[in-house]
mmCIF file of C-alpha atoms in Angstrom:
data_model
loop_
_atom_site.group_PDB
_atom_site.id
_atom_site.type_symbol
_atom_site.label_atom_id
_atom_site.label_comp_id
_atom_site.label_asym_id
_atom_site.label_seq_id
_atom_site.Cartn_x
_atom_site.Cartn_y
_atom_site.Cartn_z
ATOM 1 C CA UNK T 1 -0.004 0.231 -0.213
ATOM 2 C CA UNK T 2 2.860 2.383 0.570
ATOM 3 C CA UNK T 3 4.077 2.735 -3.253
ATOM 4 C CA UNK T 4 0.299 3.688 -4.170
ATOM 5 C CA UNK T 5 -0.082 6.170 -1.234
ATOM 6 C CA UNK T 6 3.152 8.187 -2.166
ATOM 7 C CA UNK T 7 2.032 8.454 -5.814
ATOM 8 C CA UNK T 8 -1.489 9.732 -4.721
ATOM 9 C CA UNK T 9 -0.019 12.498 -2.364
ATOM 10 C CA UNK T 10 2.510 13.148 -5.241
ATOM 11 C CA UNK T 11 -0.259 13.786 -7.757
ATOM 12 C CA UNK T 12 -2.119 15.789 -5.307
ATOM 13 C CA UNK T 13 0.811 17.985 -4.679
ATOM 14 C CA UNK T 14 1.281 18.835 -8.021
ATOM 15 C CA UNK T 15 -2.369 19.956 -8.863
ATOM 16 C CA UNK T 16 -2.330 22.944 -6.995
ATOM 17 C CA UNK T 17 0.979 23.860 -8.740
ATOM 18 C CA UNK T 18 -0.439 23.045 -12.107
ATOM 19 C CA UNK T 19 -3.371 25.401 -11.420
ATOM 20 C CA UNK T 20 -1.182 28.411 -9.718
ATOM 21 C CA UNK T 21 1.571 28.681 -12.228
ATOM 22 C CA UNK T 22 -0.019 29.692 -15.418
ATOM 23 C CA UNK T 23 -1.822 33.050 -13.541
ATOM 24 C CA UNK T 24 1.705 33.663 -12.266
ATOM 25 C CA UNK T 25 3.671 33.335 -15.250
ATOM 26 C CA UNK T 26 1.032 35.949 -17.161
ATOM 27 C CA UNK T 27 1.429 38.424 -13.946
ATOM 28 C CA UNK T 28 5.389 38.573 -14.500
ATOM 29 C CA UNK T 29 4.669 39.069 -18.097
ATOM 30 C CA UNK T 30 2.698 41.646 -17.778
ATOM 31 C CA UNK T 31 5.063 43.259 -15.137
ATOM 32 C CA UNK T 32 7.586 42.861 -17.948
ATOM 33 C CA UNK T 33 7.810 46.299 -19.640
ATOM 34 C CA UNK T 34 7.506 45.111 -23.607
ATOM 35 C CA UNK T 35 11.160 44.907 -25.427
ATOM 36 C CA UNK T 36 12.237 47.529 -27.846
ATOM 37 C CA UNK T 37 13.326 46.081 -31.077
ATOM 38 C CA UNK T 38 17.006 46.226 -31.807
ATOM 39 C CA UNK T 39 17.541 49.155 -34.550
ATOM 40 C CA UNK T 40 18.640 47.402 -37.710
ATOM 41 C CA UNK T 41 22.183 47.444 -38.303
ATOM 42 C CA UNK T 42 23.766 49.497 -41.291
ATOM 43 C CA UNK T 43 24.096 47.025 -44.715
ATOM 44 C CA UNK T 44 24.199 47.286 -48.257
ATOM 45 C CA UNK T 45 21.277 45.968 -50.130
ATOM 46 C CA UNK T 46 21.857 44.697 -54.068
ATOM 47 C CA UNK T 47 19.382 44.128 -56.853
ATOM 48 C CA UNK T 48 20.269 42.573 -60.681
ATOM 49 C CA UNK T 49 19.340 45.860 -62.622
ATOM 50 C CA UNK T 50 20.064 44.275 -66.169
ATOM 51 C CA UNK T 51 21.966 42.655 -68.554
ATOM 52 C CA UNK T 52 24.307 44.658 -71.338
ATOM 53 C CA UNK T 53 25.283 43.066 -74.169
ATOM 54 C CA UNK T 54 27.459 43.433 -77.031
ATOM 55 C CA UNK T 55 27.514 42.463 -80.470
ATOM 56 C CA UNK T 56 31.006 39.954 -80.407
ATOM 57 C CA UNK T 57 29.118 38.351 -77.113
ATOM 58 C CA UNK T 58 30.138 40.149 -74.194
ATOM 59 C CA UNK T 59 28.367 40.722 -71.381
ATOM 60 C CA UNK T 60 27.610 42.726 -68.145
ATOM 61 C CA UNK T 61 25.006 42.030 -65.641
ATOM 62 C CA UNK T 62 24.626 44.839 -63.583
ATOM 63 C CA UNK T 63 23.597 45.142 -59.991
ATOM 64 C CA UNK T 64 22.320 48.405 -58.221
ATOM 65 C CA UNK T 65 22.774 48.365 -54.494
ATOM 66 C CA UNK T 66 22.065 51.217 -51.297
ATOM 67 C CA UNK T 67 23.144 51.181 -48.192
ATOM 68 C CA UNK T 68 20.193 50.963 -45.344
ATOM 69 C CA UNK T 69 20.516 52.380 -41.629
ATOM 70 C CA UNK T 70 23.456 54.645 -42.210
ATOM 71 C CA UNK T 71 23.091 58.410 -42.475
ATOM 72 C CA UNK T 72 24.576 58.137 -45.815
ATOM 73 C CA UNK T 73 22.930 56.579 -48.842
ATOM 74 C CA UNK T 74 25.441 55.312 -50.999
ATOM 75 C CA UNK T 75 24.427 53.916 -54.807
ATOM 76 C CA UNK T 76 26.774 51.996 -56.251
ATOM 77 C CA UNK T 77 26.824 49.637 -59.415
ATOM 78 C CA UNK T 78 29.054 46.385 -59.455
ATOM 79 C CA UNK T 79 28.830 44.411 -62.290
ATOM 80 C CA UNK T 80 30.296 41.033 -63.755
ATOM 81 C CA UNK T 81 31.704 40.543 -67.009
ATOM 82 C CA UNK T 82 32.506 37.956 -69.534
ATOM 83 C CA UNK T 83 32.911 37.406 -73.369
ATOM 84 C CA UNK T 84 31.146 34.327 -74.483
ATOM 85 C CA UNK T 85 32.232 31.185 -73.024
ATOM 86 C CA UNK T 86 35.775 32.362 -72.512
ATOM 87 C CA UNK T 87 36.848 31.046 -68.720
ATOM 88 C CA UNK T 88 38.854 34.579 -67.966
ATOM 89 C CA UNK T 89 38.130 36.003 -64.830
ATOM 90 C CA UNK T 90 37.287 39.789 -65.576
ATOM 91 C CA UNK T 91 37.523 42.906 -63.568
ATOM 92 C CA UNK T 92 34.702 44.965 -63.940
ATOM 93 C CA UNK T 93 34.773 49.110 -63.775
ATOM 94 C CA UNK T 94 31.206 51.028 -64.116
ATOM 95 C CA UNK T 95 31.123 54.662 -64.514
ATOM 96 C CA UNK T 96 27.950 56.803 -65.129
ATOM 97 C CA UNK T 97 25.043 58.496 -63.484
ATOM 98 C CA UNK T 98 22.416 57.461 -60.902
ATOM 99 C CA UNK T 99 18.858 58.544 -59.646
ATOM 100 C CA UNK T 100 16.682 57.560 -57.195
ATOM 101 C CA UNK T 101 13.345 57.962 -57.155
ATOM 102 C CA UNK T 102 9.677 57.191 -54.525
ATOM 103 C CA UNK T 103 6.331 57.322 -56.333
ATOM 104 C CA UNK T 104 7.565 59.266 -59.466
ATOM 105 C CA UNK T 105 9.225 62.020 -57.368
ATOM 106 C CA UNK T 106 13.352 62.049 -57.735
ATOM 107 C CA UNK T 107 14.971 62.140 -54.854
ATOM 108 C CA UNK T 108 18.609 62.652 -55.560
ATOM 109 C CA UNK T 109 20.940 61.945 -58.238
ATOM 110 C CA UNK T 110 24.807 62.108 -59.122
ATOM 111 C CA UNK T 111 27.521 60.351 -60.712
ATOM 112 C CA UNK T 112 28.651 56.918 -59.754
ATOM 113 C CA UNK T 113 29.102 55.879 -56.592
ATOM 114 C CA UNK T 114 27.298 58.844 -55.349
ATOM 115 C CA UNK T 115 25.500 59.507 -51.744
ATOM 116 C CA UNK T 116 22.649 61.391 -50.328
ATOM 117 C CA UNK T 117 21.158 61.209 -46.821
ATOM 118 C CA UNK T 118 19.443 58.163 -46.470
ATOM 119 C CA UNK T 119 15.513 58.609 -46.933
ATOM 120 C CA UNK T 120 14.137 56.058 -44.647
ATOM 121 C CA UNK T 121 12.212 53.159 -45.056
ATOM 122 C CA UNK T 122 10.224 52.665 -48.569
ATOM 123 C CA UNK T 123 10.357 51.072 -51.718
ATOM 124 C CA UNK T 124 12.865 52.854 -53.958
ATOM 125 C CA UNK T 125 13.132 52.866 -58.115
ATOM 126 C CA UNK T 126 16.917 53.239 -58.514
ATOM 127 C CA UNK T 127 18.394 53.811 -61.961
ATOM 128 C CA UNK T 128 21.622 54.217 -63.504
ATOM 129 C CA UNK T 129 23.239 55.267 -67.151
ATOM 130 C CA UNK T 130 26.762 53.264 -67.360
ATOM 131 C CA UNK T 131 29.585 52.368 -69.105
ATOM 132 C CA UNK T 132 31.276 49.244 -68.148
ATOM 133 C CA UNK T 133 34.690 48.311 -69.044
ATOM 134 C CA UNK T 134 36.846 44.983 -68.060
ATOM 135 C CA UNK T 135 40.671 44.231 -67.246
ATOM 136 C CA UNK T 136 41.659 42.455 -69.084
ATOM 137 C CA UNK T 137 40.205 44.358 -72.087
ATOM 138 C CA UNK T 138 37.061 42.826 -73.824
ATOM 139 C CA UNK T 139 34.440 44.342 -72.620
ATOM 140 C CA UNK T 140 33.595 48.144 -73.196
ATOM 141 C CA UNK T 141 29.399 48.436 -73.050
ATOM 142 C CA UNK T 142 26.999 51.089 -72.260
ATOM 143 C CA UNK T 143 23.583 50.963 -71.083
ATOM 144 C CA UNK T 144 20.556 51.872 -69.115
ATOM 145 C CA UNK T 145 19.574 49.904 -66.002
ATOM 146 C CA UNK T 146 17.137 49.941 -63.662
ATOM 147 C CA UNK T 147 16.158 48.255 -59.717
ATOM 148 C CA UNK T 148 13.300 48.296 -56.994
ATOM 149 C CA UNK T 149 15.300 48.071 -53.667
ATOM 150 C CA UNK T 150 13.031 47.963 -50.123
ATOM 151 C CA UNK T 151 14.923 49.421 -47.578
ATOM 152 C CA UNK T 152 13.630 48.889 -44.067
ATOM 153 C CA UNK T 153 16.004 50.363 -41.945
ATOM 154 C CA UNK T 154 14.223 53.279 -39.685
ATOM 155 C CA UNK T 155 15.599 56.567 -40.124
ATOM 156 C CA UNK T 156 17.821 57.958 -37.581
ATOM 157 C CA UNK T 157 16.605 61.296 -35.762
ATOM 158 C CA UNK T 158 18.696 63.986 -36.581
ATOM 159 C CA UNK T 159 21.339 64.956 -34.017
ATOM 160 C CA UNK T 160 22.002 68.557 -35.332
ATOM 161 C CA UNK T 161 20.195 71.104 -37.216
ATOM 162 C CA UNK T 162 20.891 74.809 -38.911
ATOM 163 C CA UNK T 163 18.358 77.276 -39.110
ATOM 164 C CA UNK T 164 18.346 81.433 -40.598
ATOM 165 C CA UNK T 165 16.096 83.910 -39.553
ATOM 166 C CA UNK T 166 16.328 84.987 -43.026
ATOM 167 C CA UNK T 167 16.899 83.496 -46.391
ATOM 168 C CA UNK T 168 16.875 85.830 -48.715
ATOM 169 C CA UNK T 169 19.437 88.658 -49.884
ATOM 170 C CA UNK T 170 19.002 91.643 -51.658
ATOM 171 C CA UNK T 171 21.074 93.359 -54.912
ATOM 172 C CA UNK T 172 23.413 96.217 -53.691
ATOM 173 C CA UNK T 173 22.646 95.955 -50.103
ATOM 174 C CA UNK T 174 24.325 94.484 -47.124
ATOM 175 C CA UNK T 175 21.864 91.921 -45.352
ATOM 176 C CA UNK T 176 22.603 90.871 -41.893
ATOM 177 C CA UNK T 177 21.391 86.730 -41.341
ATOM 178 C CA UNK T 178 21.460 85.064 -38.053
ATOM 179 C CA UNK T 179 22.595 81.157 -37.864
ATOM 180 C CA UNK T 180 21.112 79.112 -35.101
ATOM 181 C CA UNK T 181 23.018 75.664 -34.698
ATOM 182 C CA UNK T 182 21.432 73.195 -32.425
ATOM 183 C CA UNK T 183 22.560 69.966 -30.916
ATOM 184 C CA UNK T 184 19.958 67.372 -29.667
ATOM 185 C CA UNK T 185 21.914 64.440 -28.940
ATOM 186 C CA UNK T 186 23.694 63.619 -25.788
ATOM 187 C CA UNK T 187 25.888 61.934 -28.442
ATOM 188 C CA UNK T 188 28.933 63.691 -29.170
ATOM 189 C CA UNK T 189 30.228 67.209 -28.066
ATOM 190 C CA UNK T 190 30.392 70.836 -27.928
ATOM 191 C CA UNK T 191 32.497 71.101 -31.369
ATOM 192 C CA UNK T 192 30.919 71.878 -34.668
ATOM 193 C CA UNK T 193 32.071 73.994 -37.619
ATOM 194 C CA UNK T 194 30.021 75.655 -40.193
ATOM 195 C CA UNK T 195 31.440 76.857 -43.471
ATOM 196 C CA UNK T 196 29.254 78.854 -46.230
ATOM 197 C CA UNK T 197 30.437 79.661 -49.765
ATOM 198 C CA UNK T 198 28.636 81.895 -52.557
ATOM 199 C CA UNK T 199 29.201 82.172 -56.286
ATOM 200 C CA UNK T 200 33.080 82.880 -57.357
ATOM 201 C CA UNK T 201 33.343 86.393 -59.249
ATOM 202 C CA UNK T 202 29.650 87.579 -58.107
ATOM 203 C CA UNK T 203 31.512 90.051 -55.816
ATOM 204 C CA UNK T 204 29.939 88.809 -52.797
ATOM 205 C CA UNK T 205 31.309 89.698 -49.472
ATOM 206 C CA UNK T 206 30.828 87.597 -46.276
ATOM 207 C CA UNK T 207 31.872 89.297 -43.273
ATOM 208 C CA UNK T 208 31.345 89.590 -39.187
ATOM 209 C CA UNK T 209 32.378 90.623 -36.325
ATOM 210 C CA UNK T 210 32.597 87.158 -34.464
ATOM 211 C CA UNK T 211 35.900 86.016 -33.660
ATOM 212 C CA UNK T 212 34.990 82.270 -34.060
ATOM 213 C CA UNK T 213 34.870 83.124 -37.811
ATOM 214 C CA UNK T 214 37.270 83.383 -40.465
ATOM 215 C CA UNK T 215 37.393 83.953 -44.365
ATOM 216 C CA UNK T 216 39.644 80.884 -45.499
ATOM 217 C CA UNK T 217 43.006 81.544 -46.783
ATOM 218 C CA UNK T 218 43.683 80.376 -50.767
ATOM 219 C CA UNK T 219 47.052 80.233 -52.387
ATOM 220 C CA UNK T 220 50.390 78.384 -51.123
ATOM 221 C CA UNK T 221 52.598 79.882 -48.101
ATOM 222 C CA UNK T 222 53.256 83.107 -47.405
ATOM 223 C CA UNK T 223 50.468 84.033 -49.212
ATOM 224 C CA UNK T 224 47.535 86.196 -47.244
ATOM 225 C CA UNK T 225 44.810 86.401 -49.950
ATOM 226 C CA UNK T 226 41.277 85.431 -48.362
ATOM 227 C CA UNK T 227 38.340 84.304 -50.025
ATOM 228 C CA UNK T 228 35.418 86.959 -49.612
ATOM 229 C CA UNK T 229 32.835 84.996 -50.566
ATOM 230 C CA UNK T 230 33.464 81.772 -47.952
ATOM 231 C CA UNK T 231 33.326 81.953 -44.186
ATOM 232 C CA UNK T 232 34.469 79.130 -41.795
ATOM 233 C CA UNK T 233 33.111 79.340 -38.195
ATOM 234 C CA UNK T 234 33.722 77.053 -35.104
ATOM 235 C CA UNK T 235 31.695 76.828 -32.403
ATOM 236 C CA UNK T 236 32.636 74.705 -29.108
ATOM 237 C CA UNK T 237 30.174 74.999 -26.563
ATOM 238 C CA UNK T 238 27.192 73.264 -28.410
ATOM 239 C CA UNK T 239 24.822 71.461 -25.747
ATOM 240 C CA UNK T 240 21.327 70.429 -25.833
ATOM 241 C CA UNK T 241 18.893 73.226 -24.823
ATOM 242 C CA UNK T 242 22.053 75.926 -25.573
ATOM 243 C CA UNK T 243 22.119 76.485 -29.244
ATOM 244 C CA UNK T 244 24.959 78.552 -30.371
ATOM 245 C CA UNK T 245 24.231 81.690 -32.672
ATOM 246 C CA UNK T 246 26.358 83.158 -35.480
ATOM 247 C CA UNK T 247 25.347 86.834 -37.053
ATOM 248 C CA UNK T 248 26.506 87.309 -40.342
ATOM 249 C CA UNK T 249 26.791 90.130 -42.850
ATOM 250 C CA UNK T 250 26.483 89.341 -46.784
ATOM 251 C CA UNK T 251 27.152 92.297 -48.840
ATOM 252 C CA UNK T 252 26.129 92.066 -52.729
ATOM 253 C CA UNK T 253 26.457 94.021 -55.626
ATOM 254 C CA UNK T 254 25.103 94.396 -58.995
ATOM 255 C CA UNK T 255 25.536 90.811 -59.098
ATOM 256 C CA UNK T 256 23.717 88.091 -57.284
ATOM 257 C CA UNK T 257 24.830 85.094 -55.397
ATOM 258 C CA UNK T 258 23.283 82.026 -53.827
ATOM 259 C CA UNK T 259 25.011 81.208 -50.672
ATOM 260 C CA UNK T 260 25.130 77.189 -49.500
ATOM 261 C CA UNK T 261 26.101 76.160 -46.202
ATOM 262 C CA UNK T 262 27.174 72.737 -44.354
ATOM 263 C CA UNK T 263 27.795 72.045 -40.698
ATOM 264 C CA UNK T 264 30.626 69.301 -39.825
ATOM 265 C CA UNK T 265 30.486 67.631 -36.468
ATOM 266 C CA UNK T 266 31.643 64.796 -34.632
ATOM 267 C CA UNK T 267 30.009 61.713 -32.781
ATOM 268 C CA UNK T 268 33.109 60.383 -31.233
ATOM 269 C CA UNK T 269 33.603 56.369 -30.627
ATOM 270 C CA UNK T 270 36.946 55.920 -29.329
ATOM 271 C CA UNK T 271 39.263 56.948 -32.082
ATOM 272 C CA UNK T 272 37.212 56.049 -34.938
ATOM 273 C CA UNK T 273 37.861 58.753 -37.653
ATOM 274 C CA UNK T 274 34.608 58.028 -39.422
ATOM 275 C CA UNK T 275 31.906 59.086 -37.111
ATOM 276 C CA UNK T 276 31.027 62.305 -37.831
ATOM 277 C CA UNK T 277 28.735 63.729 -40.034
ATOM 278 C CA UNK T 278 28.798 66.701 -42.810
ATOM 279 C CA UNK T 279 24.897 68.266 -42.984
ATOM 280 C CA UNK T 280 23.281 70.351 -45.321
ATOM 281 C CA UNK T 281 22.563 74.068 -43.934
ATOM 282 C CA UNK T 282 20.236 76.513 -45.218
ATOM 283 C CA UNK T 283 20.613 77.898 -48.768
ATOM 284 C CA UNK T 284 20.385 81.510 -49.471
ATOM 285 C CA UNK T 285 18.700 83.121 -52.843
ATOM 286 C CA UNK T 286 19.363 86.497 -53.780
ATOM 287 C CA UNK T 287 16.550 89.214 -56.042
#
């Protein structure tokens, strides 16, 4: 009788556990905050875009590649070359121009390889007009290829921004423009460099009383010539909640000139040399 009694007692002890355990598990799961998905690691996505063919059996299979998950949106067009059924291993050189569009709207274009700011997740039409040449010689083909790439990585939040209080310059006048530089991320440090440049030969002059700015030197040492239509400014105390402002003067003559700008900054990761970024700043127009 003893073995039977022990089995019965064991079964009776397990029953309450079976009834209680699921409820406890649900309570514990409800108490835990939902886990945020890890950001997608930067990667390169390639798609076969087309095959160029020559009159004597030459072929070049061209792919179009786009970076995803990185601050920059790099476009490349690698190719594989061959002639007929030869077993020669060819190296391919691809050059040309690229264009990226979404829903029929062009988002960027340029020469290969090229880049722009990462536009975020979505389906993009990438096209390129290319010339493919091989080493050793044997393939020299031209044509247009196209592919659709689906990018899934989230667009990173901007860490810095540059704004102006006015964006239009006047002929035969001096216009004062205030640039405001902001840093909205704890990453990085308080250093940033803002550069701007007008159109050469228009007579535009950019000046300021701010000692953090200087017109850049040109020519070989010991030349003292400086570009009047360009200015570089370095700020060192950028903090979240504490923007830096620069008050600049733009003197325009009879010829109008636009002024473009860009901001360079570090996001340090030890001594990694490639953790900074360049951000396009405002463009000033003229009328």
